Coordinates of C-alpha atoms and ligand atoms in Angstrom, one line a residue:
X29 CA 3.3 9.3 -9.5
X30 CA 5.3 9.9 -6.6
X31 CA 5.2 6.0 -4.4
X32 CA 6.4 6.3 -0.8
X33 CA 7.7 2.4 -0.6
X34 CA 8.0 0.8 2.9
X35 CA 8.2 -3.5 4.6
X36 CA 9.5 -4.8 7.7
X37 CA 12.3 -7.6 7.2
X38 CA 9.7 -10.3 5.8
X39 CA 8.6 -8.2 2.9
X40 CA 12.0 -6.6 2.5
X41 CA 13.3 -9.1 -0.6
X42 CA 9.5 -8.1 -2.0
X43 CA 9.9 -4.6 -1.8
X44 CA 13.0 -4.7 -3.6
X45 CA 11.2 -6.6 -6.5
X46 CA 7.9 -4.1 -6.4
X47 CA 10.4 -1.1 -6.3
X48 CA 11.7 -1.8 -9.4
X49 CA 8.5 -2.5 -10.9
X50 CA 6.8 0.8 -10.2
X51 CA 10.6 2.3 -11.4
X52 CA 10.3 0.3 -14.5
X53 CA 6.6 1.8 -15.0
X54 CA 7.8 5.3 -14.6
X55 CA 7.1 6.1 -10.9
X56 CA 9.0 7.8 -8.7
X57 CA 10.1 5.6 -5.5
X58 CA 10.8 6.9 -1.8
X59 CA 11.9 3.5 -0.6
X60 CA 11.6 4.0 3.0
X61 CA 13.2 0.9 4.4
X62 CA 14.3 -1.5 5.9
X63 CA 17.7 -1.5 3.9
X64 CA 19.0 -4.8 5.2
X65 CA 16.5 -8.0 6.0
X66 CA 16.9 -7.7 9.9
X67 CA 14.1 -8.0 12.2
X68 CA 12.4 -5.1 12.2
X69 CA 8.9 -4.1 13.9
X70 CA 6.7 -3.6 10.8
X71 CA 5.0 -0.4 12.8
X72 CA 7.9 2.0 12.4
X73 CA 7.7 1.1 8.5
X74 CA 4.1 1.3 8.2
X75 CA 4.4 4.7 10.2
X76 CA 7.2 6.3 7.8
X77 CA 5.0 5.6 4.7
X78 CA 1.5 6.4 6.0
X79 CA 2.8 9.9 7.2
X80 CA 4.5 10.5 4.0
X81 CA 1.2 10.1 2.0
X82 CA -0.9 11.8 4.3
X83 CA 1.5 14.5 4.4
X84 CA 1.3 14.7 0.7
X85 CA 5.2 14.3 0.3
X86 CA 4.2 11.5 -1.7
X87 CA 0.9 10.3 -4.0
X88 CA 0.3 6.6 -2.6
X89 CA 2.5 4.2 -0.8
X90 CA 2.8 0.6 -1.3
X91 CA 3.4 -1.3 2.2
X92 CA 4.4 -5.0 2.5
X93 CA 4.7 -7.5 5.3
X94 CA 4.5 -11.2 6.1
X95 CA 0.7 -11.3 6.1
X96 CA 0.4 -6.9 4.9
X97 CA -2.1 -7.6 8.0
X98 CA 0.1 -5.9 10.8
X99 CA 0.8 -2.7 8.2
X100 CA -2.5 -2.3 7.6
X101 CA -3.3 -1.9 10.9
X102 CA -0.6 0.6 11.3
X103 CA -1.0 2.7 8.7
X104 CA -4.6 2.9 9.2
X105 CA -4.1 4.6 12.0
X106 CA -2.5 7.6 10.6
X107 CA -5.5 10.4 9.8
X108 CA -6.3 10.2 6.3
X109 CA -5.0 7.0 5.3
X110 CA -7.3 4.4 4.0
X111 CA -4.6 1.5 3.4
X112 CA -6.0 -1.5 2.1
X113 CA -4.6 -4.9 1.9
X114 CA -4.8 -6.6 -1.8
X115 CA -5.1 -10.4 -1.7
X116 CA -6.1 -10.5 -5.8
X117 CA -5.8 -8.2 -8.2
X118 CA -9.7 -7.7 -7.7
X119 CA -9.0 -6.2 -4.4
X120 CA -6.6 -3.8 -6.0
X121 CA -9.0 -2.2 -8.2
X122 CA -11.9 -1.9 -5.5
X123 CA -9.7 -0.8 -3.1
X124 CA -9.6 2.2 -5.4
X125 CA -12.9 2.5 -6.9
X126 CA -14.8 1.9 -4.0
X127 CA -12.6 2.6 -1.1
X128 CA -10.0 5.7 -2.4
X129 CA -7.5 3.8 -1.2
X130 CA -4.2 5.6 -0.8
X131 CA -2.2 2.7 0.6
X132 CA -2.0 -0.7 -0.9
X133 CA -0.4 -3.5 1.2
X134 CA 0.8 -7.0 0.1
X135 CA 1.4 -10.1 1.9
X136 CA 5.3 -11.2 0.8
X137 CA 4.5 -15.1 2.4
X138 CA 1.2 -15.4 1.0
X139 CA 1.6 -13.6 -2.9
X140 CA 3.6 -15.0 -5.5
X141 CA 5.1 -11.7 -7.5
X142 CA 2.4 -12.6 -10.3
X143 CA -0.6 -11.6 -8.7
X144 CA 1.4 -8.4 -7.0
X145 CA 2.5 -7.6 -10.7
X146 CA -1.0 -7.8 -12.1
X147 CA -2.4 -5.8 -8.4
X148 CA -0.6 -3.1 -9.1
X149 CA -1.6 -3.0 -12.7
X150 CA -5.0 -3.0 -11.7
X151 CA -4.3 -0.3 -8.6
X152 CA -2.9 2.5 -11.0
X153 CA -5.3 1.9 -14.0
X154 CA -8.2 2.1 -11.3
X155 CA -10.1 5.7 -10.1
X156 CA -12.3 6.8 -7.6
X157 CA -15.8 6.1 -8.6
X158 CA -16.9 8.8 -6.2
X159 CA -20.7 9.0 -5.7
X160 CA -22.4 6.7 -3.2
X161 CA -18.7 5.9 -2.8
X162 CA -17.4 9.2 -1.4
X163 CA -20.6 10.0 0.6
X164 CA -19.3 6.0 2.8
X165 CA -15.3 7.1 2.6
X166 CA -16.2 10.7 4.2
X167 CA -18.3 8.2 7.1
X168 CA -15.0 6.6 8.3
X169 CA -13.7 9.2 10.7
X170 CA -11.7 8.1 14.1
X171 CA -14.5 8.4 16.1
X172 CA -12.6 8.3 19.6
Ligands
RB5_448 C1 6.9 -10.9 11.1 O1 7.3 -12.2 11.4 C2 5.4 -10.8 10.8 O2 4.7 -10.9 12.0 C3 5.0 -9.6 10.1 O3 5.7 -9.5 8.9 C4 3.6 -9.4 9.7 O4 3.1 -10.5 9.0 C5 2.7 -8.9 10.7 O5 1.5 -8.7 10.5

């Protein structure tokens, strides 16, 4: 799959680790930045990746921050993004079967690599269950 990769300066040491992970499992990476580990604001980041997917330059995107709290947030508000932020492995694969998540963002100060590791296991073995499923994703419009 093609992975649009993206952090702000907290996860940037992460997203070097979780880019070559999804490398090492035969995905193609856009690492969208940072390239260095100063400051950034985590919007610009979160922006980049959740137009690429929603753009359909790339399949899914992976986003990290200190929390993932602030790039969820952002992403979300790109049209057509439903990015959701994986605390367990458990959340990975509902995220997908329940949610058709497109976006999946980690928390690089509160996630040891282990638990990301077995998340994204868990995020590309998992589908969309569709169903009562899809009729609840097609409800979450912007609604002003
Ligand atoms: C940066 O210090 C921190 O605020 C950011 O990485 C993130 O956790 C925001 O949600």
């Amino acid at each position: 799959m093609k992975i649009a990769v993206g952090s702000d300066h907290a996860g940037f040491e992460l997203k070097k680790a979780i880019v070559e992970w999804l490398q090492r499992n035969g995905h193609e990476c856009n690492d969208m930045g940072p390239y260095t580990d100063e400051s950034v604001d985590y919007p610009d980041y979160a922006r980049k990746v959740a137009e690429t997917v929603a753009g359909g330059e790339a399949d899914q995107g992976v986003l990290i921050c200190g929390t993932g709290i602030g790039v969820s947030i952002a992403a979300n508000k790109v049209r057509g993004i439903r990015a959701a932020l994986a605390c367990n492995p458990e959340f990975a694969t509902l995220a997908r079967q329940h949610n058709n998540a497109n976006i999946i963002c980690f928390s690089a100060r509160f996630s040891d690599f282990s638990t990301i590791e077995k998340s994204l296991e868990n995020w590309f073995a998992a589908e969309f269950e569709g169903g009562r499923h899809e009729r609840r994703v097609n409800k979450i419009e912007p609604c002003c």
